[in-house]
Coordinates of C-alpha atoms in Angstrom, one line a residue:
M144 CA -17.5 38.7 17.6
I145 CA -19.0 35.5 16.5
Q146 CA -22.6 35.2 16.8
E147 CA -23.3 31.6 18.2
P148 CA -25.7 29.5 15.9
A149 CA -28.7 28.3 17.6
D150 CA -27.1 24.9 17.6
K151 CA -23.2 25.2 17.5
W152 CA -23.0 21.4 16.8
H153 CA -24.8 22.0 13.5
I154 CA -21.7 23.9 12.3
K155 CA -19.5 21.2 12.9
K156 CA -21.7 18.7 11.3
L157 CA -21.3 21.3 8.2
A158 CA -17.7 21.3 8.5
L159 CA -17.4 17.6 8.4
K160 CA -19.6 17.6 5.1
W161 CA -17.6 20.2 3.7
Q162 CA -14.4 18.3 4.7
E163 CA -15.8 15.0 2.8
G164 CA -17.3 16.9 0.0
T165 CA -20.9 15.9 0.6
I166 CA -21.8 19.7 1.4
S167 CA -24.8 21.4 -0.3
E168 CA -24.7 24.8 -1.8
E169 CA -27.2 26.2 0.8
E170 CA -25.1 24.5 3.5
K171 CA -21.9 26.1 2.1
I172 CA -23.6 29.6 2.4
L173 CA -24.3 29.0 6.0
F174 CA -20.9 27.7 6.8
N175 CA -19.3 30.4 5.0
Q176 CA -21.4 33.0 6.8
W177 CA -20.2 31.4 10.2
Y178 CA -16.7 31.5 9.1
H179 CA -16.5 35.2 8.2
S180 CA -18.3 35.9 11.5
Y181 CA -15.3 34.5 13.3
D182 CA -13.8 37.5 14.5
D183 CA -10.1 36.6 15.6
P184 CA -7.6 39.4 15.2
S185 CA -4.7 36.5 15.4
L186 CA -6.0 35.3 11.8
K187 CA -5.0 38.6 10.1
G188 CA -1.2 37.3 9.7
I189 CA -2.3 33.9 8.9
T190 CA -0.3 33.4 5.8
T191 CA 3.0 34.0 7.4
E192 CA 2.7 30.9 9.6
N193 CA 3.0 27.3 8.5
A194 CA 0.5 24.8 8.5
G195 CA 1.4 23.1 11.7
Q196 CA 1.7 26.3 13.6
L197 CA -1.5 27.5 12.2
K198 CA -3.3 24.0 13.2
N199 CA -1.7 24.4 16.6
R200 CA -3.0 27.7 17.2
L201 CA -6.7 27.5 15.8
Y202 CA -7.0 24.0 17.6
K203 CA -6.3 26.0 20.8
N204 CA -8.9 28.8 20.1
I205 CA -11.5 26.5 18.9
T206 CA -11.6 24.1 21.7
E207 CA -11.5 27.2 24.3
R208 CA -14.3 28.8 22.7
E209 CA -16.6 25.8 22.0
Q210 CA -15.6 24.2 25.4
I211 CA -14.3 20.9 23.6
Y212 CA -12.1 18.7 25.6
P213 CA -10.0 15.8 24.6
E214 CA -11.4 12.5 24.5
R215 CA -10.2 8.9 23.7
S216 CA -12.0 7.5 20.6
G217 CA -11.5 5.2 17.5
F218 CA -12.3 4.6 14.1
R219 CA -13.2 1.0 13.0
K220 CA -10.0 -1.2 13.5
Y221 CA -7.8 1.9 14.0
Q222 CA -6.2 1.4 17.5
I223 CA -5.1 4.9 18.4
Y224 CA -5.7 7.7 20.8
I225 CA -7.2 10.8 19.1
S226 CA -8.6 14.3 20.2
S227 CA -12.1 15.8 19.7
A228 CA -13.1 15.0 16.0
A229 CA -15.4 18.1 16.0
A230 CA -12.4 20.5 16.8
L231 CA -10.2 19.0 14.5
I232 CA -12.7 19.0 11.6
L233 CA -13.1 23.1 12.2
V234 CA -9.2 23.4 12.2
L235 CA -8.6 21.4 9.2
S236 CA -11.5 23.3 7.6
L237 CA -9.9 26.6 8.5
I238 CA -6.4 25.8 7.6
T239 CA -7.4 24.4 4.1
Y240 CA -9.7 27.6 3.7
F241 CA -6.9 30.0 4.2
Y242 CA -4.0 28.2 2.6
F243 CA -5.9 27.3 -0.7
N244 CA -9.3 28.8 -0.7
K245 CA -8.8 32.5 -0.2
N246 CA -12.4 33.3 -1.8
G247 CA -14.6 31.6 0.7
V248 CA -15.8 28.2 0.9
G249 CA -18.5 28.6 -1.4
G250 CA -15.8 29.2 -4.2
K251 CA -13.5 26.6 -5.6
E252 CA -12.9 24.0 -2.8
Q253 CA -9.5 22.7 -3.8
S254 CA -6.6 21.9 -1.2
M255 CA -3.5 20.1 -1.8
F256 CA -5.2 16.9 -0.7
Y257 CA -7.4 16.8 -3.7
A258 CA -5.4 18.9 -6.1
E259 CA -4.0 15.7 -7.8
N260 CA -6.2 12.3 -8.6
I261 CA -3.4 9.8 -8.6
L262 CA -5.0 6.8 -9.9
P263 CA -4.0 3.1 -8.6
G264 CA -1.6 0.7 -10.2
E265 CA -2.5 -1.9 -12.7
N266 CA -1.4 -4.9 -14.5
K267 CA 2.1 -3.8 -16.2
A268 CA 5.6 -5.3 -16.3
V269 CA 8.5 -5.5 -18.6
L270 CA 9.7 -9.1 -19.5
T271 CA 13.4 -9.4 -20.5
L272 CA 14.4 -12.5 -22.6
A273 CA 17.7 -14.3 -22.4
D274 CA 18.8 -12.7 -25.8
G275 CA 18.0 -9.2 -24.3
S276 CA 15.0 -8.4 -26.1
A277 CA 12.3 -6.9 -23.9
F278 CA 8.4 -6.6 -24.2
I279 CA 6.4 -4.1 -22.2
L280 CA 3.6 -6.3 -21.4
D281 CA 0.8 -3.9 -21.1
Q282 CA 1.5 -2.7 -24.6
T283 CA 2.0 -6.4 -26.1
S284 CA -0.8 -7.8 -27.9
S285 CA -2.3 -11.3 -26.6
G286 CA -0.7 -14.5 -28.3
V287 CA 2.7 -16.0 -28.7
I288 CA 5.2 -13.3 -28.0
G289 CA 8.5 -15.6 -27.8
N290 CA 10.1 -18.9 -27.9
Q291 CA 13.2 -20.0 -25.9
G292 CA 14.5 -23.4 -26.1
G293 CA 11.4 -25.1 -27.2
V294 CA 9.3 -22.9 -24.9
S295 CA 6.7 -20.9 -26.0
I296 CA 6.0 -17.6 -24.4
I297 CA 2.4 -16.8 -24.4
K298 CA 0.5 -13.7 -23.2
S299 CA -3.2 -14.1 -22.3
K300 CA -6.1 -11.9 -23.0
D301 CA -6.8 -11.6 -19.3
G302 CA -3.1 -10.3 -18.8
K303 CA -0.8 -12.8 -17.7
V304 CA 2.4 -14.6 -19.1
S305 CA 2.8 -18.5 -19.5
Y306 CA 5.7 -20.6 -20.5
E307 CA 4.5 -23.7 -22.3
V308 CA 6.8 -26.4 -23.1
S309 CA 6.3 -27.9 -26.5
Q310 CA 4.9 -31.7 -26.5
N311 CA 8.0 -32.8 -28.8
K312 CA 10.6 -31.0 -26.3
S313 CA 12.7 -33.7 -24.9
H314 CA 13.5 -33.7 -21.1
T315 CA 17.1 -33.3 -21.4
V316 CA 17.9 -29.7 -21.5
S317 CA 21.0 -28.7 -23.6
A318 CA 21.0 -25.0 -22.3
I319 CA 19.2 -22.9 -19.8
F320 CA 17.8 -19.9 -20.9
Y321 CA 16.9 -17.2 -18.0
N322 CA 14.3 -14.8 -18.3
K323 CA 13.3 -12.0 -16.3
I324 CA 9.9 -10.1 -15.5
A325 CA 10.0 -6.8 -13.6
T326 CA 7.0 -4.8 -12.3
P327 CA 7.2 -1.0 -12.0
R328 CA 6.1 1.0 -9.1
G329 CA 2.5 1.0 -9.7
G330 CA 2.4 -2.2 -11.4
Q331 CA 1.6 -5.9 -10.6
Y332 CA 1.6 -9.0 -13.0
Q333 CA 1.2 -12.9 -13.0
V334 CA 3.6 -15.3 -14.6
N335 CA 2.9 -18.9 -14.8
L336 CA 6.4 -20.7 -15.1
S337 CA 7.0 -24.0 -17.3
D338 CA 6.6 -26.2 -14.4
G339 CA 3.0 -25.1 -13.7
T340 CA 4.0 -22.8 -10.7
K341 CA 2.1 -19.7 -10.7
V342 CA 3.6 -16.4 -9.2
W343 CA 1.9 -13.1 -8.7
L344 CA 4.3 -10.2 -8.4
N345 CA 3.7 -7.1 -6.5
A346 CA 4.6 -3.8 -7.5
A347 CA 8.4 -2.7 -7.9
S348 CA 9.2 -6.5 -8.0
T349 CA 11.6 -8.6 -10.3
L350 CA 11.8 -12.4 -10.8
K351 CA 14.7 -14.0 -12.4
F352 CA 13.7 -17.8 -13.9
P353 CA 14.8 -20.2 -16.2
T354 CA 12.4 -21.1 -19.2
T355 CA 12.7 -24.8 -18.5
F356 CA 13.9 -26.3 -15.2
D357 CA 16.4 -29.3 -14.9
N358 CA 15.4 -32.5 -13.2
G359 CA 17.2 -31.9 -9.9
K360 CA 15.9 -28.5 -8.7
R361 CA 13.9 -25.6 -9.5
V362 CA 15.5 -22.1 -8.7
V363 CA 14.2 -18.5 -9.1
E364 CA 15.5 -15.2 -7.6
L365 CA 13.4 -12.6 -6.3
T366 CA 13.6 -8.9 -5.4
G367 CA 10.5 -7.4 -3.9
E368 CA 7.3 -9.5 -3.2
A369 CA 5.6 -12.3 -4.9
Y370 CA 2.9 -14.8 -3.8
F371 CA 3.7 -18.4 -5.1
E372 CA 1.6 -21.5 -5.9
V373 CA 4.4 -24.3 -6.3
N374 CA 3.2 -27.1 -8.5
P375 CA 4.6 -30.4 -7.0
I376 CA 6.6 -32.3 -9.6
S377 CA 8.3 -35.7 -9.3
Q378 CA 11.8 -36.1 -10.4
K379 CA 12.4 -38.1 -13.6
G380 CA 12.8 -42.1 -12.8
N381 CA 11.5 -41.5 -9.0
R382 CA 7.9 -40.5 -8.8
Y383 CA 8.3 -40.5 -5.0
A384 CA 11.0 -38.0 -5.0
K385 CA 9.7 -34.3 -5.3
T386 CA 11.8 -31.7 -7.2
P387 CA 12.3 -29.0 -4.6
F388 CA 11.3 -25.3 -5.6
L389 CA 13.8 -22.5 -4.3
V390 CA 13.1 -18.7 -3.9
K391 CA 16.4 -17.0 -3.4
T392 CA 16.4 -13.4 -2.0
R393 CA 19.2 -11.0 -0.7
N394 CA 19.5 -12.7 2.8
Q395 CA 17.5 -16.0 2.3
T396 CA 16.6 -19.1 0.4
V397 CA 13.2 -20.5 1.0
E398 CA 12.9 -24.4 -0.2
V399 CA 9.6 -25.9 -0.9
L400 CA 8.2 -28.9 -2.7
G401 CA 4.6 -28.0 -3.5
T402 CA 2.9 -25.1 -1.5
H403 CA 1.1 -21.6 -1.2
F404 CA 3.3 -18.9 0.5
N405 CA 4.3 -15.3 0.2
V406 CA 7.7 -13.6 0.3
N407 CA 8.2 -10.0 1.0
A408 CA 12.1 -9.1 0.3
Y409 CA 11.9 -5.4 -0.8
D410 CA 15.4 -3.7 -0.5
D411 CA 13.7 -0.9 1.5
E412 CA 12.3 -3.1 3.9
P413 CA 14.2 -3.9 7.2
D414 CA 13.3 -7.4 7.2
T415 CA 12.5 -10.3 4.9
K416 CA 9.4 -12.1 5.6
T417 CA 8.3 -15.3 4.4
T418 CA 4.3 -16.2 5.2
L419 CA 2.9 -19.8 4.7
L420 CA -0.6 -20.6 3.5
E421 CA -0.3 -24.1 2.6
G422 CA 2.0 -27.1 2.8
S423 CA 5.7 -26.7 4.3
V424 CA 8.6 -24.6 3.6
K425 CA 12.3 -24.6 4.8
V426 CA 13.6 -20.8 5.3
M427 CA 17.5 -20.8 5.3
Q428 CA 19.5 -17.6 6.2
L429 CA 22.0 -17.0 3.6
A430 CA 24.7 -15.5 6.2
S431 CA 24.6 -18.5 8.5
P432 CA 23.6 -22.4 8.7
V433 CA 20.5 -21.1 10.4
F434 CA 17.1 -22.3 9.1
T435 CA 13.7 -23.3 10.1
F436 CA 10.8 -24.8 9.1
L437 CA 7.2 -23.1 8.6
K438 CA 3.8 -24.5 9.3
P439 CA 0.7 -23.0 7.7
G440 CA -0.2 -19.9 9.6
Q441 CA 3.5 -19.1 10.6
Q442 CA 5.6 -16.1 9.1
S443 CA 9.6 -16.0 9.4
V444 CA 11.1 -12.6 9.7
T445 CA 14.7 -12.9 8.4
N446 CA 17.3 -10.2 9.4
H447 CA 19.9 -10.9 11.6
G448 CA 18.6 -14.3 12.5
V449 CA 15.3 -16.1 11.7
T450 CA 12.2 -15.5 13.8
V451 CA 9.1 -17.3 13.6
F452 CA 5.5 -15.9 14.6
D453 CA 2.1 -17.1 14.5
V454 CA 0.0 -14.9 12.1
N455 CA -3.2 -14.4 10.0
A456 CA -1.7 -15.8 6.9
L457 CA -4.4 -14.6 4.6
Q458 CA -3.5 -10.9 5.7
A459 CA -0.1 -11.4 3.9
V460 CA -1.6 -12.1 0.5
E461 CA -4.4 -9.3 0.6
W462 CA -2.5 -7.3 -1.7
Q463 CA -2.8 -10.1 -4.1
K464 CA -6.6 -9.9 -3.7
G465 CA -6.7 -6.2 -4.4
Y466 CA -6.2 -4.7 -0.7
F467 CA -4.2 -3.0 1.8
S468 CA -4.5 -4.8 4.8
F469 CA -2.9 -3.3 8.0
D470 CA -2.6 -5.0 11.4
N471 CA -0.9 -2.7 14.1
E472 CA 1.3 -1.4 11.2
N473 CA 3.2 2.0 11.8
V474 CA 2.6 4.9 9.3
E475 CA 6.2 4.5 7.7
S476 CA 5.5 0.9 6.9
M477 CA 2.2 1.6 5.5
M478 CA 3.2 4.5 3.4
R479 CA 6.0 2.5 1.8
K480 CA 3.2 0.1 0.5
I481 CA 1.1 3.0 -0.8
S482 CA 4.1 4.6 -2.4
R483 CA 4.9 1.5 -4.2
W484 CA 1.4 0.8 -5.5
Y485 CA 0.6 4.5 -6.6
D486 CA 4.3 5.5 -7.5
V487 CA 4.6 8.5 -5.4
E488 CA 7.1 10.3 -3.1
V489 CA 6.3 10.5 0.5
E490 CA 7.4 13.2 2.9
Y491 CA 7.0 13.5 6.6
R492 CA 6.4 16.2 9.0
G493 CA 6.0 16.4 12.4
N494 CA 6.2 13.1 14.9
I495 CA 3.8 10.8 13.0
R496 CA 6.1 8.1 11.6
N497 CA 5.6 5.6 14.5
R498 CA 1.5 5.9 14.9
K499 CA 0.1 2.7 14.4
F500 CA -3.0 1.5 12.5
G501 CA -5.2 -1.3 11.5
G502 CA -7.6 -1.7 8.6
R503 CA -8.3 -3.0 5.2
I504 CA -8.8 -0.7 2.2
S505 CA -9.1 -1.4 -1.4
K506 CA -6.1 -0.6 -3.4
F507 CA -8.2 0.1 -6.5
E508 CA -9.4 3.4 -5.3
N509 CA -7.5 6.7 -6.5
I510 CA -5.1 7.7 -3.8
S511 CA -7.1 10.5 -2.4
Q512 CA -9.8 8.1 -1.4
V513 CA -7.5 5.9 0.4
L514 CA -5.9 8.7 2.3
H515 CA -9.3 10.1 3.2
V516 CA -10.4 6.9 4.8
M517 CA -7.1 7.0 7.1
E518 CA -7.6 10.5 7.8
K519 CA -10.9 9.5 9.2
T520 CA -9.0 8.6 12.5
Q521 CA -8.3 12.0 13.2
V522 CA -4.6 11.6 14.0
I523 CA -3.0 11.6 10.6
H524 CA -3.4 14.1 7.8
F525 CA -2.3 14.3 4.1
Y526 CA -1.5 17.0 1.6
I527 CA -0.9 16.1 -2.1
E528 CA 1.7 18.2 -4.3
G529 CA 2.1 16.6 -7.7
R530 CA 3.0 13.2 -7.0
K531 CA 4.3 13.8 -3.4
I532 CA 2.2 12.7 -0.4
I533 CA 3.0 15.1 2.7
V534 CA 2.3 13.1 5.9
M535 CA 1.4 15.0 9.1
P536 CA -0.3 14.6 12.4

């Protein structure tokens, strides 16, 4: 049978350090000796169980042996109910040991969680011109990359595309040229339109727009997510009348004059969300005459109707500033964001999809670091198999 260490909580501390990768060589030896002295006959057939069955059984064994009882706790802003962290750390350590490290803890420490170092997304997109020619922007040199209807298309050294109208260009547009910029999964990009409007595209998003806008209206089409800083411009011949700017998505149109706002309109999201930071916007549902006006700090949710909520508007554009920001958000919604940014597949095992979290994590870490922060809540765990993330309770 196991010989109890003088301080059994020291073993739990070593388990935590081993799980986080901060354990020293001497501590590995001590923890390995403790593990091999853990005489539990039920472990002999361990490889015939799946990870979930093993975790449940080991949790029961350890909590009974170490007299650990469930408790309520939390991690930073994560608002959830969790069981004893110490017991779960030991459970996870033993599961990882048996499945992915048969030579002891002092050997090669590798689980599916750390098997693949998946890097974050970066500035990359494909720009398609009206004539069908396409430019992979992250592989295109800076400078003028095209010209459409008197508008120069320029890629800057800091990785953004701008449309600049020629000084000699007439205000009269004889033909409209439509361009499209599309970010892949794992990509983001900024484009400055010819009217001075700035648009930041999130991962897996597409923006269709004219190279120049006529005098009556400015219309773009969006799939995915984008943050807009619309430049207010006056109509020709009437400096008091502003030219409206419209963003069309699959189920709504957002009309503005000059403002800052975010639109989340992914096809795989149940709702289309429009969040206003500055100015005023009019949100119109396409399937009905329903519309509403938003004030700064409000968000509309369009589905079968349009509903307005007061929100922290800055949180909606955290992605544009380099963060994942979650506020009482369920796991499935969180993982959709992570999946797009890291270009990974997600698989769920067990009843975990509706667990809710809150917190803020840099999106420029490799994926294992992001998932590791989430694992500190002790109610969600991950394995990585190639580019597939397995999510488990």
